[in-house]
Amino acid sequence: MQLLKTKILEEGQALSDNILKVDSFLNHRMDPVLMHEMGKEFKRRFQDEKIDVVLTIESSGIGPGVMAALELEVPMIFARKRKSVTLTDDLVTANVYSFTKKEANEIAISNKFINSGDRVLIIDDFLANGQAALGLMEICHKVNATVVGIGIVIEKAFQDGGEKLREQGVRVESLARIEALSLGEITFVEEREGAIHE
Amino acid sequence: MQLLKTKILEEGQALSDNILKVDSFLNHRMDPVLMHEMGKEFKRRFQDEKIDVVLTIESSGIGPGVMAALELEVPMIFARKRKSVTLTDDLVTANVYSFTKKEANEIAISNKFINSGDRVLIIDDFLANGQAALGLMEICHKVNATVVGIGIVIEKAFQDGGEKLREQGVRVESLARIEALSLGEITFVEEREGAIHE
């Protein structure tokens, strides 16, 4: 998605060979117009799929997730990273290890909102080692829902998450795929727009 | 906002005289079309104000916040409840006590994104005792930004948050104001649509 790549080049900061800071438009300050365009692009990429619900994870997935859901005209659910006081019903959970924060979190959704047979599109802001996406897939499998695909805003293609997911036969659509980072430099994977999925 | 009130009556669950569960469309599963309508309604209510940025707080404020920002065509910032690894710049912080969770959280934004003189619209999903809104106002005051107003999806008008904020002269616009809750029963404040602010 060219609009996103341009924004990443203009405002993204490569702080090391691993860390890309995009807090000016994606995961702290949000550019809602760009986010709406991302939602349209996710819809375009998954237009041949029947989708019942979008599943994402708090907090940074909510913006892209709700815009994708708006365009797809389906509900969106965000998994919580810890149990909330008012989330008292039966929960469906998975464990997710965050390499960034070096801690394990339980993620959970209420078992009311994704049903057996539902066709789920998972959306997240970043794909690196794939732990969050795998946790969201685990939740879907626990309730016998089908993961239609995974839509990612920025994939760090130099980490193995994308490969792990695609090896499982999951369709992964990333709006921008980064081949390499180094201090102050961002290189994208060269590709034809929309030709990522397998 | 009649569409919202209807949804609350259809899907909201009054679990006690204090707890209203709206996780089927607002703060766990989200109805993105309704949320978009909320964004339009916030724009309508604050159309006479110049607004530079929307400020909200993770996680449940992000959906309504990003939709308001989309309609207002301004950026949105969400305050984080704890420091993120990649949020390394100078932070502007405030302390917020959660009566629901019985714990104090530091909320923080990067000092890059709200500037002195900026006109800020604060958006949140709930207003009860007003702690979150007061924390967000404190952040604005610390950077010499002006709080144009506070847009709330659901105000528990039987708690004192709304009064505390309005007493300070802040314009508070709530899309639905609840007068009372009791097990299984939800009563709204009777009012003319859009006539809440003072």
Tab-separated table of C-alpha atoms in Angstrom:
chain	number	residue	atom	x	y	z
A	1	MET	CA	0.000	0.000	0.000
A	2	GLN	CA	1.875	2.981	-1.370
A	3	LEU	CA	0.195	5.615	0.832
A	4	LEU	CA	1.335	3.715	3.930
A	5	LYS	CA	4.867	3.138	2.664
A	6	THR	CA	5.208	6.843	1.919
A	7	LYS	CA	4.022	7.671	5.447
A	8	ILE	CA	6.480	5.164	6.937
A	9	LEU	CA	9.348	6.737	4.982
A	10	GLU	CA	8.261	10.261	5.932
A	11	GLU	CA	7.518	9.707	9.624
A	12	GLY	CA	8.808	6.282	10.677
A	13	GLN	CA	12.026	6.182	12.658
A	14	ALA	CA	14.327	3.182	12.434
A	15	LEU	CA	15.894	3.232	15.897
A	16	SER	CA	17.958	0.066	15.411
A	17	ASP	CA	18.044	-3.004	13.163
A	18	ASN	CA	14.892	-4.157	14.920
A	19	ILE	CA	12.842	-1.221	16.184
A	20	LEU	CA	10.662	0.892	13.917
A	21	LYS	CA	8.920	3.728	15.658
A	22	VAL	CA	5.652	4.729	14.003
A	23	ASP	CA	3.989	6.388	16.955
A	24	SER	CA	3.238	9.552	15.000
A	25	PHE	CA	0.509	7.879	12.922
A	26	LEU	CA	-0.100	4.257	13.936
A	27	ASN	CA	0.277	3.230	17.557
A	28	HIS	CA	0.150	6.349	19.718
A	29	ARG	CA	-0.979	9.247	17.587
A	30	MET	CA	-3.231	7.888	14.856
A	31	ASP	CA	-3.903	9.301	11.424
A	32	PRO	CA	-7.585	8.398	11.113
A	33	VAL	CA	-7.824	9.155	7.394
A	34	LEU	CA	-4.859	6.883	6.619
A	35	MET	CA	-6.370	4.289	8.962
A	36	HIS	CA	-9.645	4.467	7.052
A	37	GLU	CA	-7.724	3.892	3.806
A	38	MET	CA	-6.089	0.852	5.438
A	39	GLY	CA	-9.564	-0.472	6.237
A	40	LYS	CA	-10.551	-0.095	2.577
A	41	GLU	CA	-7.362	-1.842	1.478
A	42	PHE	CA	-7.966	-4.774	3.851
A	43	LYS	CA	-11.464	-5.071	2.404
A	44	ARG	CA	-10.074	-5.033	-1.140
A	45	ARG	CA	-7.528	-7.727	-0.369
A	46	PHE	CA	-10.029	-10.030	1.309
A	47	GLN	CA	-12.986	-9.230	-0.960
A	48	ASP	CA	-13.196	-12.826	-2.243
A	49	GLU	CA	-13.688	-14.171	1.300
A	50	LYS	CA	-16.832	-14.405	3.363
A	51	ILE	CA	-16.016	-12.746	6.706
A	52	ASP	CA	-18.260	-12.735	9.771
A	53	VAL	CA	-16.101	-10.903	12.281
A	54	VAL	CA	-12.804	-9.065	12.686
A	55	LEU	CA	-10.615	-10.071	15.637
A	56	THR	CA	-7.765	-7.924	16.926
A	57	ILE	CA	-5.887	-7.240	20.152
A	58	GLU	CA	-5.655	-4.166	22.341
A	59	SER	CA	-4.478	-1.478	22.052
A	60	SER	CA	-2.779	-0.768	18.734
A	61	GLY	CA	-4.868	-3.248	16.756
A	62	ILE	CA	-8.121	-1.473	17.555
A	63	GLY	CA	-7.712	1.424	15.114
A	64	PRO	CA	-6.916	-0.668	12.019
A	65	GLY	CA	-9.348	-3.370	13.179
A	66	VAL	CA	-12.338	-1.081	13.572
A	67	MET	CA	-11.693	0.540	10.181
A	68	ALA	CA	-11.469	-2.866	8.469
A	69	ALA	CA	-14.682	-3.907	10.232
A	70	LEU	CA	-16.391	-0.665	9.190
A	71	GLU	CA	-15.568	-1.344	5.549
A	72	LEU	CA	-16.449	-5.058	5.758
A	73	GLU	CA	-19.655	-4.171	7.649
A	74	VAL	CA	-19.049	-6.795	10.328
A	75	PRO	CA	-18.474	-6.501	14.102
A	76	MET	CA	-14.966	-6.281	15.535
A	77	ILE	CA	-13.772	-7.888	18.755
A	78	PHE	CA	-10.578	-6.945	20.523
A	79	ALA	CA	-8.862	-9.447	22.790
A	80	ARG	CA	-7.859	-8.048	26.149
A	81	LYS	CA	-4.438	-8.633	27.598
A	82	ARG	CA	-5.730	-9.226	31.113
A	83	LYS	CA	-9.063	-9.916	32.614
A	84	SER	CA	-11.346	-6.973	33.081
A	85	VAL	CA	-13.660	-6.697	36.054
A	86	THR	CA	-16.743	-6.513	33.869
A	87	LEU	CA	-15.670	-9.393	31.611
A	88	THR	CA	-17.221	-11.977	33.899
A	89	ASP	CA	-18.524	-14.520	31.399
A	90	ASP	CA	-16.633	-17.547	30.303
A	91	LEU	CA	-13.465	-16.550	28.545
A	92	VAL	CA	-11.522	-18.105	25.711
A	93	THR	CA	-7.831	-17.527	26.346
A	94	ALA	CA	-4.356	-18.014	24.885
A	95	ASN	CA	-0.894	-17.205	26.147
A	96	VAL	CA	1.192	-14.720	24.209
A	97	TYR	CA	4.849	-14.017	24.870
A	98	SER	CA	5.975	-10.515	24.035
A	99	PHE	CA	9.629	-10.416	22.961
A	100	THR	CA	9.457	-6.604	23.061
A	101	LYS	CA	8.264	-6.442	26.648
A	102	LYS	CA	9.854	-9.747	27.700
A	103	GLU	CA	6.714	-10.937	29.443
A	104	ALA	CA	3.923	-13.409	28.897
A	105	ASN	CA	0.342	-12.181	28.778
A	106	GLU	CA	-2.873	-14.032	28.794
A	107	ILE	CA	-5.136	-12.738	26.067
A	108	ALA	CA	-8.845	-13.344	26.326
A	109	ILE	CA	-12.154	-12.839	24.631
A	110	SER	CA	-15.628	-13.544	25.898
A	111	ASN	CA	-16.878	-16.856	24.517
A	112	LYS	CA	-20.139	-15.191	23.478
A	113	PHE	CA	-18.831	-13.305	20.514
A	114	ILE	CA	-17.115	-15.795	18.202
A	115	ASN	CA	-19.095	-18.912	17.437
A	116	SER	CA	-18.330	-22.276	15.949
A	117	GLY	CA	-18.205	-21.912	12.166
A	118	ASP	CA	-17.606	-18.145	12.197
A	119	ARG	CA	-15.193	-16.934	9.546
A	120	VAL	CA	-12.702	-14.622	11.244
A	121	LEU	CA	-10.329	-12.026	9.826
A	122	ILE	CA	-7.492	-11.285	12.248
A	123	ILE	CA	-6.062	-7.742	12.076
A	124	ASP	CA	-3.017	-6.357	13.874
A	125	ASP	CA	-0.711	-3.391	13.565
A	126	PHE	CA	2.608	-5.270	13.504
A	127	LEU	CA	3.784	-8.752	12.583
A	128	ALA	CA	7.251	-9.635	13.868
A	129	ASN	CA	7.634	-13.016	15.549
A	130	GLY	CA	3.950	-13.785	15.139
A	131	GLN	CA	3.169	-14.471	18.787
A	132	ALA	CA	0.086	-12.234	18.942
A	133	ALA	CA	-1.323	-13.605	15.674
A	134	LEU	CA	-0.714	-17.194	16.825
A	135	GLY	CA	-2.503	-16.441	20.094
A	136	LEU	CA	-5.485	-14.989	18.238
A	137	MET	CA	-5.529	-18.052	15.949
A	138	GLU	CA	-5.455	-20.316	19.007
A	139	ILE	CA	-8.536	-18.535	20.356
A	140	CYS	CA	-10.325	-19.060	17.020
A	141	HIS	CA	-9.410	-22.739	16.958
A	142	LYS	CA	-10.637	-23.215	20.533
A	143	VAL	CA	-14.125	-22.086	19.497
A	144	ASN	CA	-14.014	-23.937	16.151
A	145	ALA	CA	-14.030	-20.740	14.125
A	146	THR	CA	-12.221	-20.519	10.776
A	147	VAL	CA	-9.369	-18.054	10.323
A	148	VAL	CA	-9.961	-16.608	6.867
A	149	GLY	CA	-6.726	-14.680	6.944
A	150	ILE	CA	-4.537	-12.243	8.788
A	151	GLY	CA	-4.295	-8.585	7.830
A	152	ILE	CA	-1.225	-6.748	9.071
A	153	VAL	CA	-0.360	-3.079	8.782
A	154	ILE	CA	3.450	-3.448	8.986
A	155	GLU	CA	5.236	-6.778	8.658
A	156	LYS	CA	8.850	-7.023	9.718
A	157	ALA	CA	9.645	-9.559	7.005
A	158	PHE	CA	13.130	-10.081	8.434
A	159	GLN	CA	11.582	-11.765	11.476
A	160	ASP	CA	10.037	-15.193	11.210
A	161	GLY	CA	6.409	-14.536	12.137
A	162	GLY	CA	5.155	-14.204	8.573
A	163	GLU	CA	6.915	-17.401	7.534
A	164	LYS	CA	5.550	-19.322	10.523
A	165	LEU	CA	1.997	-18.249	9.737
A	166	ARG	CA	2.216	-18.813	5.961
A	167	GLU	CA	3.772	-22.259	6.535
A	168	GLN	CA	0.559	-23.163	8.327
A	169	GLY	CA	-1.337	-22.268	5.162
A	170	VAL	CA	-2.757	-19.051	6.569
A	171	ARG	CA	-3.243	-16.206	4.160
A	172	VAL	CA	-1.304	-13.196	5.450
A	173	GLU	CA	-1.809	-9.800	3.839
A	174	SER	CA	0.576	-7.095	4.985
A	175	LEU	CA	0.057	-3.532	3.813
A	176	ALA	CA	3.784	-2.804	4.112
A	177	ARG	CA	6.552	-5.400	4.371
A	178	ILE	CA	9.902	-4.321	5.698
A	179	GLU	CA	12.940	-6.191	4.474
A	180	ALA	CA	15.487	-4.533	6.703
A	181	LEU	CA	15.967	-1.800	9.246
A	182	SER	CA	19.132	-0.082	10.344
A	183	LEU	CA	19.635	3.120	12.250
A	184	GLY	CA	17.831	5.742	10.179
A	185	GLU	CA	17.190	3.429	7.203
A	186	ILE	CA	14.060	1.520	6.180
A	187	THR	CA	14.011	-0.926	3.254
A	188	PHE	CA	10.791	-2.455	1.955
A	189	VAL	CA	10.392	-5.870	0.374
A	190	GLU	CA	10.065	-5.295	-3.386
A	191	GLU	CA	6.726	-6.605	-4.533
A	192	ARG	CA	3.719	-6.083	-6.705
A	193	GLU	CA	0.915	-4.490	-4.635
A	194	GLY	CA	-1.490	-7.083	-3.306
A	195	ALA	CA	0.553	-10.081	-4.450
A	196	ILE	CA	1.759	-11.214	-1.054
A	197	HIS	CA	-0.682	-13.931	-0.210
A	198	GLU	CA	0.029	-17.535	-1.021
B	1	MET	CA	-28.358	10.006	20.483
B	2	GLN	CA	-31.390	7.822	19.880
B	3	LEU	CA	-29.570	5.108	17.891
B	4	LEU	CA	-27.213	4.579	20.817
B	5	LYS	CA	-29.950	4.618	23.453
B	6	THR	CA	-31.882	2.008	21.470
B	7	LYS	CA	-28.760	-0.164	21.289
B	8	ILE	CA	-28.180	0.225	25.038
B	9	LEU	CA	-31.764	-0.843	25.755
B	10	GLU	CA	-31.506	-3.777	23.342
B	11	GLU	CA	-28.082	-5.096	24.303
B	12	GLY	CA	-26.899	-3.404	27.484
B	13	GLN	CA	-27.122	-5.389	30.704
B	14	ALA	CA	-27.635	-3.629	34.021
B	15	LEU	CA	-25.835	-6.023	36.344
B	16	SER	CA	-26.370	-3.931	39.496
B	17	ASP	CA	-27.186	-0.346	40.461
B	18	ASN	CA	-23.736	0.595	39.243
B	19	ILE	CA	-22.535	-1.745	36.501
B	20	LEU	CA	-23.739	-1.478	32.908
B	21	LYS	CA	-22.314	-4.112	30.612
B	22	VAL	CA	-22.110	-2.982	26.997
B	23	ASP	CA	-19.427	-5.374	25.812
B	24	SER	CA	-21.527	-6.543	22.860
B	25	PHE	CA	-21.109	-3.258	20.961
B	26	LEU	CA	-18.856	-0.777	22.791
B	27	ASN	CA	-15.935	-2.046	24.838
B	28	HIS	CA	-15.175	-5.615	23.797
B	29	ARG	CA	-17.100	-6.377	20.645
B	30	MET	CA	-17.546	-3.135	18.702
B	31	ASP	CA	-20.266	-2.185	16.274
B	32	PRO	CA	-18.186	-0.155	13.805
B	33	VAL	CA	-21.170	1.330	11.969
B	34	LEU	CA	-22.690	2.602	15.224
B	35	MET	CA	-19.249	3.840	16.235
B	36	HIS	CA	-18.973	5.755	12.969
B	37	GLU	CA	-22.362	7.338	13.678
B	38	MET	CA	-21.052	8.345	17.118
B	39	GLY	CA	-18.103	10.017	15.401
B	40	LYS	CA	-20.511	12.007	13.221
B	41	GLU	CA	-22.581	12.979	16.272
B	42	PHE	CA	-19.503	14.195	18.175
B	43	LYS	CA	-18.594	16.291	15.142
B	44	ARG	CA	-22.130	17.714	15.010
B	45	ARG	CA	-22.095	18.620	18.694
B	46	PHE	CA	-18.698	20.306	18.565
B	47	GLN	CA	-19.066	21.812	15.085
B	48	ASP	CA	-18.814	25.371	16.417
B	49	GLU	CA	-15.404	24.692	17.959
B	50	LYS	CA	-11.981	24.734	16.353
B	51	ILE	CA	-10.364	21.404	17.208
B	52	ASP	CA	-6.762	20.432	16.476
B	53	VAL	CA	-6.574	16.983	17.994
B	54	VAL	CA	-8.654	14.295	19.700
B	55	LEU	CA	-7.269	12.809	22.922
B	56	THR	CA	-8.503	9.548	24.399
B	57	ILE	CA	-7.255	6.690	26.568
B	58	GLU	CA	-6.657	3.023	25.813
B	59	SER	CA	-8.379	0.718	25.180
B	60	SER	CA	-12.099	1.401	24.990
B	61	GLY	CA	-11.709	5.063	24.070
B	62	ILE	CA	-9.842	4.266	20.864
B	63	GLY	CA	-12.862	3.183	18.790
B	64	PRO	CA	-15.043	6.237	19.497
B	65	GLY	CA	-11.948	8.480	19.464
B	66	VAL	CA	-10.703	7.422	16.051
B	67	MET	CA	-14.193	7.775	14.541
B	68	ALA	CA	-14.577	11.294	15.976
B	69	ALA	CA	-11.113	12.159	14.648
B	70	LEU	CA	-11.988	10.728	11.225
B	71	GLU	CA	-15.044	12.956	11.010
B	72	LEU	CA	-13.247	16.008	12.411
B	73	GLU	CA	-10.297	15.315	10.082
B	74	VAL	CA	-7.742	15.725	12.859
B	75	PRO	CA	-5.238	13.303	14.412
B	76	MET	CA	-6.131	11.251	17.483
B	77	ILE	CA	-3.804	10.414	20.360
B	78	PHE	CA	-4.492	7.728	22.905
B	79	ALA	CA	-2.900	7.926	26.331
B	80	ARG	CA	-1.298	4.708	27.484
B	81	LYS	CA	-1.863	3.319	30.945
B	82	ARG	CA	1.739	2.289	31.433
B	83	LYS	CA	4.983	3.069	29.750
B	84	SER	CA	5.631	1.292	26.512
B	85	VAL	CA	9.113	0.131	25.566
B	86	THR	CA	9.082	2.132	22.354
B	87	LEU	CA	7.636	5.255	23.993
B	88	THR	CA	11.069	6.531	24.933
B	89	ASP	CA	10.649	10.254	24.473
B	90	ASP	CA	9.718	12.630	27.198
B	91	LEU	CA	6.299	11.823	28.530
B	92	VAL	CA	3.532	13.967	29.921
B	93	THR	CA	1.801	12.030	32.675
B	94	ALA	CA	-1.081	12.100	35.127
B	95	ASN	CA	-2.290	9.721	37.792
B	96	VAL	CA	-5.711	8.158	37.428
B	97	TYR	CA	-7.426	6.109	40.091
B	98	SER	CA	-9.800	3.463	38.798
B	99	PHE	CA	-12.679	2.819	41.198
B	100	THR	CA	-13.690	-0.185	39.065
B	101	LYS	CA	-10.298	-1.850	39.248
B	102	LYS	CA	-9.352	-0.312	42.608
B	103	GLU	CA	-5.889	0.655	41.404
B	104	ALA	CA	-4.004	3.767	40.387
B	105	ASN	CA	-2.512	3.967	36.927
B	106	GLU	CA	-0.142	6.428	35.449
B	107	ILE	CA	-1.406	7.574	32.082
B	108	ALA	CA	1.025	9.069	29.631
B	109	ILE	CA	1.386	10.607	26.226
B	110	SER	CA	4.499	11.551	24.351
B	111	ASN	CA	5.177	15.267	24.698
B	112	LYS	CA	5.652	15.549	20.924
B	113	PHE	CA	2.031	15.275	19.924
B	114	ILE	CA	0.095	17.930	21.818
B	115	ASN	CA	1.561	21.405	21.706
B	116	SER	CA	1.042	24.590	23.622
B	117	GLY	CA	-2.054	26.309	22.264
B	118	ASP	CA	-3.560	23.170	20.705
B	119	ARG	CA	-7.320	22.887	21.031
B	120	VAL	CA	-8.097	19.396	22.290
B	121	LEU	CA	-11.326	17.382	22.253
B	122	ILE	CA	-11.242	14.616	24.858
B	123	ILE	CA	-13.258	11.483	23.994
B	124	ASP	CA	-13.981	8.477	26.203
B	125	ASP	CA	-16.419	5.595	26.275
B	126	PHE	CA	-17.691	6.079	29.842
B	127	LEU	CA	-17.983	8.923	32.320
B	128	ALA	CA	-18.630	7.838	35.890
B	129	ASN	CA	-16.488	9.466	38.583
B	130	GLY	CA	-14.523	11.436	36.010
B	131	GLN	CA	-11.057	10.255	36.984
B	132	ALA	CA	-9.939	9.390	33.454
B	133	ALA	CA	-11.268	12.663	32.022
B	134	LEU	CA	-9.588	14.660	34.805
B	135	GLY	CA	-6.307	12.851	34.093
B	136	LEU	CA	-6.555	13.660	30.390
B	137	MET	CA	-7.354	17.306	31.248
B	138	GLU	CA	-4.313	17.408	33.539
B	139	ILE	CA	-2.126	16.248	30.649
B	140	CYS	CA	-3.555	19.023	28.443
B	141	HIS	CA	-2.969	21.643	31.121
B	142	LYS	CA	0.637	20.483	31.599
B	143	VAL	CA	1.409	21.231	27.952
B	144	ASN	CA	-0.672	24.445	27.914
B	145	ALA	CA	-3.218	23.036	25.519
B	146	THR	CA	-6.879	24.099	25.687
B	147	VAL	CA	-9.567	21.530	26.405
B	148	VAL	CA	-12.374	22.448	24.010
B	149	GLY	CA	-14.695	19.887	25.521
B	150	ILE	CA	-15.241	16.292	26.499
B	151	GLY	CA	-17.249	13.870	24.392
B	152	ILE	CA	-18.571	10.809	26.203
B	153	VAL	CA	-20.417	7.828	24.800
B	154	ILE	CA	-22.236	6.818	28.003
B	155	GLU	CA	-22.439	9.032	31.078
B	156	LYS	CA	-23.540	7.522	34.362
B	157	ALA	CA	-25.281	10.712	35.424
B	158	PHE	CA	-25.942	9.274	38.897
B	159	GLN	CA	-22.210	9.433	39.616
B	160	ASP	CA	-20.483	12.746	40.177
B	161	GLY	CA	-17.981	12.857	37.309
B	162	GLY	CA	-20.140	14.923	34.971
B	163	GLU	CA	-20.921	17.431	37.711
B	164	LYS	CA	-17.255	17.750	38.700
B	165	LEU	CA	-16.243	18.461	35.101
B	166	ARG	CA	-19.116	20.850	34.322
B	167	GLU	CA	-18.447	22.753	37.559
B	168	GLN	CA	-15.003	23.510	36.169
B	169	GLY	CA	-16.688	25.103	33.168
B	170	VAL	CA	-15.821	22.268	30.798
B	171	ARG	CA	-18.320	21.496	28.098
B	172	VAL	CA	-19.314	17.841	28.399
B	173	GLU	CA	-21.360	16.204	25.640
B	174	SER	CA	-22.610	12.716	26.414
B	175	LEU	CA	-24.349	10.720	23.699
B	176	ALA	CA	-26.385	8.829	26.296
B	177	ARG	CA	-26.928	9.854	29.930
B	178	ILE	CA	-28.083	7.246	32.376
B	179	GLU	CA	-30.115	8.431	35.330
B	180	ALA	CA	-30.312	5.131	37.154
B	181	LEU	CA	-29.446	1.475	36.911
B	182	SER	CA	-30.887	-1.436	38.798
B	183	LEU	CA	-30.687	-5.132	38.086
B	184	GLY	CA	-32.150	-5.515	34.592
B	185	GLU	CA	-33.345	-1.893	34.348
B	186	ILE	CA	-31.823	1.116	32.604
B	187	THR	CA	-33.298	4.630	32.899
B	188	PHE	CA	-32.044	7.522	30.803
B	189	VAL	CA	-31.986	11.173	31.802
B	190	GLU	CA	-34.874	12.864	29.974
B	191	GLU	CA	-33.478	15.562	27.753
B	192	ARG	CA	-33.657	17.265	24.432
B	193	GLU	CA	-31.012	15.792	22.109
B	194	GLY	CA	-27.842	17.861	22.056
B	195	ALA	CA	-28.924	20.139	24.886
B	196	ILE	CA	-26.595	18.820	27.542
B	197	HIS	CA	-23.799	21.310	27.459
B	198	GLU	CA	-23.781	24.353	29.613
